[in-house]
Rosetta silent file (secondary structure, phi, psi, omega in degrees, C-alpha in Angstrom):
SEQUENCE: IILSLFSFIFSTTLLVPEEYSTIQAGVDAAVEGDTVLVNQGIYFENIEITRSITLASYALYDDLTEWAEFDDQIFWQWQVENEHIANTIIDGSTSTDDYGSCILIYSDNDDCITPRVIGFTIQNGIGTQIIRNPDTAEESQQRLGGGILFDISNPTIEYNQFIDNGSG
SCORE:     score description
SCORE:     0.000 S_00000001
   1 L     0.000  -44.034 -179.587    0.000    0.000    0.000 S_00000001
   2 H   -63.269  -41.760  178.613    2.797    2.402    0.895 S_00000001
   3 H   -62.568  -42.042  178.013    4.608    1.644   -2.393 S_00000001
   4 H   -63.807  -43.961  178.179    1.412    2.290   -4.388 S_00000001
   5 H   -63.075  -41.297  179.663    0.791    5.552   -2.536 S_00000001
   6 H   -62.383  -45.311 -179.452    4.410    6.605   -3.063 S_00000001
   7 H   -68.883  -32.720  177.647    4.252    5.965   -6.842 S_00000001
   8 H   -67.106  -43.502 -178.119    0.901    7.798   -7.090 S_00000001
   9 H   -62.166  -37.045 -175.620    2.240   10.865   -5.285 S_00000001
  10 L  -101.127   10.276  176.588    5.245   11.091   -7.588 S_00000001
  11 L   -78.139  154.684 -175.865    3.556   10.169  -10.858 S_00000001
  12 L  -122.307  148.444  171.628    3.408   12.801  -13.572 S_00000001
  13 E  -106.468  121.796  179.629    0.855   13.608  -16.256 S_00000001
  14 E  -104.155  130.154 -172.389    2.439   14.426  -19.611 S_00000001
  15 E  -102.427  129.423  175.646    0.205   16.311  -22.070 S_00000001
  16 E  -116.579  127.597    5.264    0.022   15.677  -25.825 S_00000001
  17 L   -96.948    8.279 -174.988    0.183   17.904  -27.869 S_00000001
  18 L   -62.204  -41.748 -179.507    0.526   20.729  -25.308 S_00000001
  19 L  -106.425  -30.660 -178.922    3.878   19.529  -23.908 S_00000001
  20 L  -129.837  129.683 -172.733    4.868   16.837  -26.438 S_00000001
  21 L   -72.170  -22.664  178.545    4.056   17.145  -30.132 S_00000001
  22 L  -127.991  159.261  175.728    3.551   13.401  -30.641 S_00000001
  23 H   -64.162  -42.750 -178.998    2.170   10.593  -28.516 S_00000001
  24 H   -59.900  -38.860  178.114    5.446    8.682  -28.932 S_00000001
  25 H   -62.358  -40.699  176.504    7.430   11.649  -27.579 S_00000001
  26 H   -65.778  -43.300  177.919    5.191   11.690  -24.494 S_00000001
  27 H   -62.057  -43.428 -179.648    5.494    7.917  -24.065 S_00000001
  28 H   -63.597  -32.868 -179.484    9.290    8.123  -24.415 S_00000001
  29 H   -81.031  -19.177 -176.355    9.465   10.823  -21.713 S_00000001
  30 L   -73.987  148.303  172.609    7.199    8.917  -19.304 S_00000001
  31 L  -115.549  169.791 -179.046    8.520    6.784  -16.466 S_00000001
  32 L   -44.652  129.686  176.318    6.814    3.934  -14.599 S_00000001
  33 L    90.115  -12.225 -179.958    3.465    5.086  -13.200 S_00000001
  34 L   -74.270  162.531  174.740    3.155    8.229  -15.343 S_00000001
  35 E  -118.096  128.618  171.742    0.125    9.108  -17.453 S_00000001
  36 E  -100.196  110.761 -175.079    0.394   10.318  -21.029 S_00000001
  37 E  -103.221  121.324 -171.182   -2.818   12.294  -21.552 S_00000001
  38 E  -109.816  126.796  177.233   -3.741   12.916  -25.191 S_00000001
  39 L   -78.144  163.867 -178.743   -6.017   15.709  -26.383 S_00000001
  40 L   -59.066  146.342  179.258   -8.454   15.221  -29.263 S_00000001
  41 E   153.146  174.470  174.862   -7.002   14.998  -32.768 S_00000001
  42 E  -104.982  122.922 -178.438   -5.758   12.522  -35.334 S_00000001
  43 E  -113.625  109.662  179.185   -2.288   11.197  -34.581 S_00000001
  44 E   -85.196   89.049 -173.959   -0.640    9.346  -37.492 S_00000001
  45 L  -146.859  158.097  168.282    1.700    7.212  -35.397 S_00000001
  46 L  -122.066  107.251 -166.346    2.771    3.686  -34.585 S_00000001
  47 E   -97.240  138.128  175.121    3.417    3.815  -30.850 S_00000001
  48 E  -113.216  122.928  177.187    5.746    1.593  -28.811 S_00000001
  49 E  -111.916  122.841 -176.794    5.068    1.231  -25.084 S_00000001
  50 L  -123.419    9.896 -179.590    7.842   -0.465  -23.077 S_00000001
  51 L  -137.861  166.181  177.734    6.957    0.560  -19.497 S_00000001
  52 L   -82.007   86.888  178.797    4.016    0.363  -17.100 S_00000001
  53 L  -125.647  171.958  171.782    2.389    3.708  -17.902 S_00000001
  54 E  -109.022  127.225  173.292   -1.133    4.892  -18.642 S_00000001
  55 E  -111.293  116.211 -172.509   -1.855    6.134  -22.164 S_00000001
  56 E  -144.464  151.481  167.050   -5.243    7.846  -22.145 S_00000001
  57 E   -88.407  179.569  178.328   -7.454   10.354  -23.866 S_00000001
  58 H   -69.031   -3.457  171.698   -9.491   12.822  -21.839 S_00000001
  59 H   -60.966  -20.339  177.570  -12.159   10.101  -21.661 S_00000001
  60 H   -53.182  -30.533 -177.178  -10.183    9.099  -18.569 S_00000001
  61 H   -97.514    0.015 -176.998  -12.101   11.810  -16.699 S_00000001
  62 L   -91.736  157.850  168.584  -15.548   11.017  -18.150 S_00000001
  63 L   -77.170  111.861 -173.398  -18.358    8.861  -16.815 S_00000001
  64 L  -103.165   20.888 -179.837  -18.022    5.944  -19.224 S_00000001
  65 L   -64.509  -27.892  177.561  -21.008    3.894  -18.120 S_00000001
  66 L  -128.976   52.948 -176.033  -22.712    4.626  -21.460 S_00000001
  67 L   -74.450  -20.994  178.376  -19.713    5.303  -23.710 S_00000001
  68 E  -138.895  151.708 -176.918  -21.158    3.234  -26.578 S_00000001
  69 E  -139.555  141.565  178.657  -24.686    2.461  -27.685 S_00000001
  70 E   -82.340  123.032  179.194  -26.146   -0.118  -30.062 S_00000001
  71 E   -93.378  101.498 -179.872  -27.892    1.577  -32.997 S_00000001
  72 L   -99.487   10.234  179.719  -30.708   -0.755  -34.007 S_00000001
  73 L   -99.226  -46.594 -173.721  -32.504    1.857  -36.145 S_00000001
  74 L  -115.204  -56.963 -170.494  -30.073    2.833  -38.911 S_00000001
  75 L   -94.608  -22.680 -176.337  -26.639    1.192  -38.740 S_00000001
  76 L    54.354   48.704  176.793  -27.288   -1.969  -36.684 S_00000001
  77 E  -155.733  170.425  177.548  -23.924   -1.659  -34.969 S_00000001
  78 E   -74.124  137.856  177.864  -22.308   -0.185  -31.891 S_00000001
  79 E  -121.212  132.009  177.259  -21.765    3.581  -32.001 S_00000001
  80 E   -76.003  127.417 -178.370  -19.306    5.395  -29.738 S_00000001
  81 L  -100.212  -13.968 -177.220  -21.130    8.117  -27.831 S_00000001
  82 L   -87.573  123.924 -175.608  -18.138    9.588  -25.994 S_00000001
  83 H   -67.151  -31.813  179.343  -16.589   12.532  -27.881 S_00000001
  84 H   -69.000  -41.190  178.221  -13.107   11.986  -26.456 S_00000001
  85 H   -67.141  -44.872 -178.024  -12.999    8.360  -27.612 S_00000001
  86 H   -67.207  -30.485 -171.990  -14.474    9.198  -31.018 S_00000001
  87 H  -111.626    7.802  173.056  -12.198   12.197  -31.621 S_00000001
  88 E  -113.900   98.870 -165.347   -8.861   11.067  -30.161 S_00000001
  89 E  -114.888  127.114  170.057   -7.592    8.887  -32.982 S_00000001
  90 E  -102.580  113.872 -176.847   -4.412    6.857  -33.314 S_00000001
  91 E  -110.995  115.107 -175.979   -4.057    6.108  -37.035 S_00000001
  92 L   -93.264   17.352 -172.613   -1.379    3.562  -37.914 S_00000001
  93 L   -73.565  -10.583 -174.881   -1.658    3.902  -41.701 S_00000001
  94 L   -96.002   12.275  179.947    1.676    5.666  -42.203 S_00000001
  95 L   -60.439  138.399 -179.541    3.905    2.739  -41.237 S_00000001
  96 L  -119.812    8.305  179.989    6.836    2.296  -43.606 S_00000001
  97 L  -139.438 -163.193 -177.943    8.417   -0.868  -42.177 S_00000001
  98 L   -69.415  -15.921  179.986    7.520   -4.239  -40.647 S_00000001
  99 E   -91.888   99.960 -176.001    6.149   -2.488  -37.561 S_00000001
 100 E  -123.853    9.173  174.905    2.601   -1.542  -38.554 S_00000001
 101 L   -72.984  145.002  175.753    0.549   -2.005  -35.376 S_00000001
 102 L   -61.214  -42.933  178.502   -1.023    1.206  -34.086 S_00000001
 103 E  -133.444  126.814  176.094    0.285    0.310  -30.626 S_00000001
 104 E  -115.153  123.193 -177.654    3.042   -2.211  -29.867 S_00000001
 105 E  -116.802  122.749  178.355    3.469   -3.137  -26.187 S_00000001
 106 L  -158.939  161.017  178.797    6.521   -5.080  -25.026 S_00000001
 107 L   -95.173  137.265  175.557    9.118   -5.132  -22.273 S_00000001
 108 L   -73.914  -25.340 -171.762   12.688   -4.049  -22.952 S_00000001
 109 L  -122.529   19.332  177.767   14.054   -6.244  -20.156 S_00000001
 110 L    66.740   10.924  169.565   11.769   -9.321  -20.184 S_00000001
 111 L   -87.164  142.758  179.172    9.928   -8.213  -17.018 S_00000001
 112 L   -69.137  124.911  177.662    6.154   -8.277  -17.400 S_00000001
 113 E  -102.162  159.162 -176.072    4.845   -4.722  -17.788 S_00000001
 114 L  -131.840   63.253  178.661    1.285   -3.572  -17.030 S_00000001
 115 L   -74.226  163.459  175.860    0.442   -0.503  -19.129 S_00000001
 116 E  -121.431  137.721  175.276   -3.088    0.878  -19.535 S_00000001
 117 E  -125.747  116.512 -169.788   -4.581    2.144  -22.824 S_00000001
 118 E  -135.733  123.294  163.413   -7.843    4.011  -22.304 S_00000001
 119 L    86.331   43.318 -179.939  -10.219    5.978  -24.510 S_00000001
 120 L  -125.098  161.408  159.339   -9.034    6.039  -28.138 S_00000001
 121 E   -99.002  123.038 -176.246  -10.191    5.261  -31.621 S_00000001
 122 E  -114.208  115.747 -170.401   -7.471    2.979  -32.962 S_00000001
 123 E  -140.362  156.182  170.353   -7.587    2.657  -36.725 S_00000001
 124 L    63.261   22.536  173.446   -5.850    1.599  -39.933 S_00000001
 125 L   -75.368  141.729 -179.055   -3.056   -0.456  -38.392 S_00000001
 126 L  -102.068   -5.660 -179.869   -1.695   -3.100  -40.749 S_00000001
 127 E    96.224  164.116 -178.280   -0.024   -5.267  -38.122 S_00000001
 128 E  -109.262  133.538  179.140    3.564   -6.063  -37.245 S_00000001
 129 E   -73.928  121.429  179.702    5.628   -8.629  -39.125 S_00000001
 130 E  -125.575  165.154  175.218    6.783  -11.331  -36.687 S_00000001
 131 E  -108.766  119.836  176.399    8.581  -14.670  -36.983 S_00000001
 132 E   -88.831  141.332  176.474    6.648  -17.654  -35.638 S_00000001
 133 L    51.221   55.584 -177.601    8.588  -20.687  -34.377 S_00000001
 134 L   -60.044  145.596  176.419   12.057  -19.209  -34.999 S_00000001
 135 L    60.669   30.263  174.581   14.918  -21.597  -35.771 S_00000001
 136 L  -129.355  171.304  177.903   12.584  -24.553  -36.337 S_00000001
 137 L   -66.186  -21.760 -179.165   11.282  -26.366  -39.414 S_00000001
 138 L   -93.357    9.759 -178.683    7.948  -24.579  -38.837 S_00000001
 139 L   -57.508  132.968  177.899    9.483  -21.089  -38.918 S_00000001
 140 E  -154.149  156.159  175.414    7.268  -18.642  -40.791 S_00000001
 141 E   -93.442  145.256 -179.889    6.587  -14.944  -41.045 S_00000001
 142 E  -149.693  145.755  176.853    3.206  -13.627  -40.015 S_00000001
 143 E  -102.264  124.022 -176.776    1.636  -10.205  -39.628 S_00000001
 144 E  -131.035  159.234  168.415   -0.225   -9.778  -36.302 S_00000001
 145 L    68.105   59.637  178.450   -1.830   -7.079  -34.197 S_00000001
 146 L   -56.464  -51.413  179.225   -3.231   -4.465  -36.565 S_00000001
 147 L   -81.989  -58.240  179.895   -4.631   -2.326  -33.759 S_00000001
 148 E  -139.139  135.474  173.177   -2.594   -3.496  -30.760 S_00000001
 149 E  -127.675  132.373  179.137    0.064   -6.194  -30.435 S_00000001
 150 E  -137.582  152.039 -179.083    1.584   -7.048  -27.062 S_00000001
 151 L  -149.238  147.040 -178.664    4.190   -9.415  -25.680 S_00000001
 152 L    48.156   51.760 -178.002    5.687   -9.951  -22.206 S_00000001
 153 E  -160.176  163.154  174.988    2.975   -7.760  -20.745 S_00000001
 154 L  -133.344   73.011 -174.994   -0.417   -7.730  -19.094 S_00000001
 155 L   -76.715  155.534  168.369   -1.997   -4.538  -20.412 S_00000001
 156 E  -103.598  118.403 -177.723   -5.374   -3.126  -19.490 S_00000001
 157 E  -123.017  108.507 -174.467   -7.072   -2.040  -22.710 S_00000001
 158 E  -143.884  151.790  178.289  -10.473   -0.493  -22.136 S_00000001
 159 L    58.167   46.472  177.372  -12.977    1.936  -23.641 S_00000001
 160 L  -121.237  151.016  175.809  -11.358    1.920  -27.079 S_00000001
 161 E  -111.048  131.773  179.664  -12.895    1.725  -30.536 S_00000001
 162 E  -113.134  125.010 -176.124  -11.086   -0.313  -33.219 S_00000001
 163 E  -131.771  129.027  169.674  -11.740    0.519  -36.883 S_00000001
 164 L    52.479   44.039  173.236  -10.304   -0.988  -40.094 S_00000001
 165 L   -96.904  137.218 -177.551   -7.252   -2.679  -38.594 S_00000001
 166 L  -120.357  144.640  171.539   -5.943   -5.567  -40.637 S_00000001
 167 L   154.081  175.309  177.155   -3.923   -8.670  -39.870 S_00000001
 168 L   -66.794    0.000    0.000   -4.533  -12.121  -38.543 S_00000001
């Protein structure tokens, strides 16, 4: 309890784009326990999270009990009702290499990390090229995780909308 209280007292909120022009710049500046808070806008990025931080839109401060609603009159699908989720967009369409997930979560040091991703529209990720079964007869390349791909982690991913992400 004391350790949790200590990390809460000394955690920092980093603001995008007010303090950092990109989400990745805010994530890179964050340390364990910090929050990277992202204002509304479209961010054409492929983000790498390697620490236990919170990445959130301003939906973090909203009552999210009715953040989405099923439209059975016109579209017959779920519609996001929260303006922060609908208008804070991570668009992964500009990837130019094998890393094409909108968000890639992994540990740099093989310790399990526990980041949180809250309140975004995550769209147009093409996935990250990975090697399955390396150094075996079954070795193959595969593209995974169009929206989010994670490894050596236990992330909390909540109140997000995923649109047009491709991969297995």
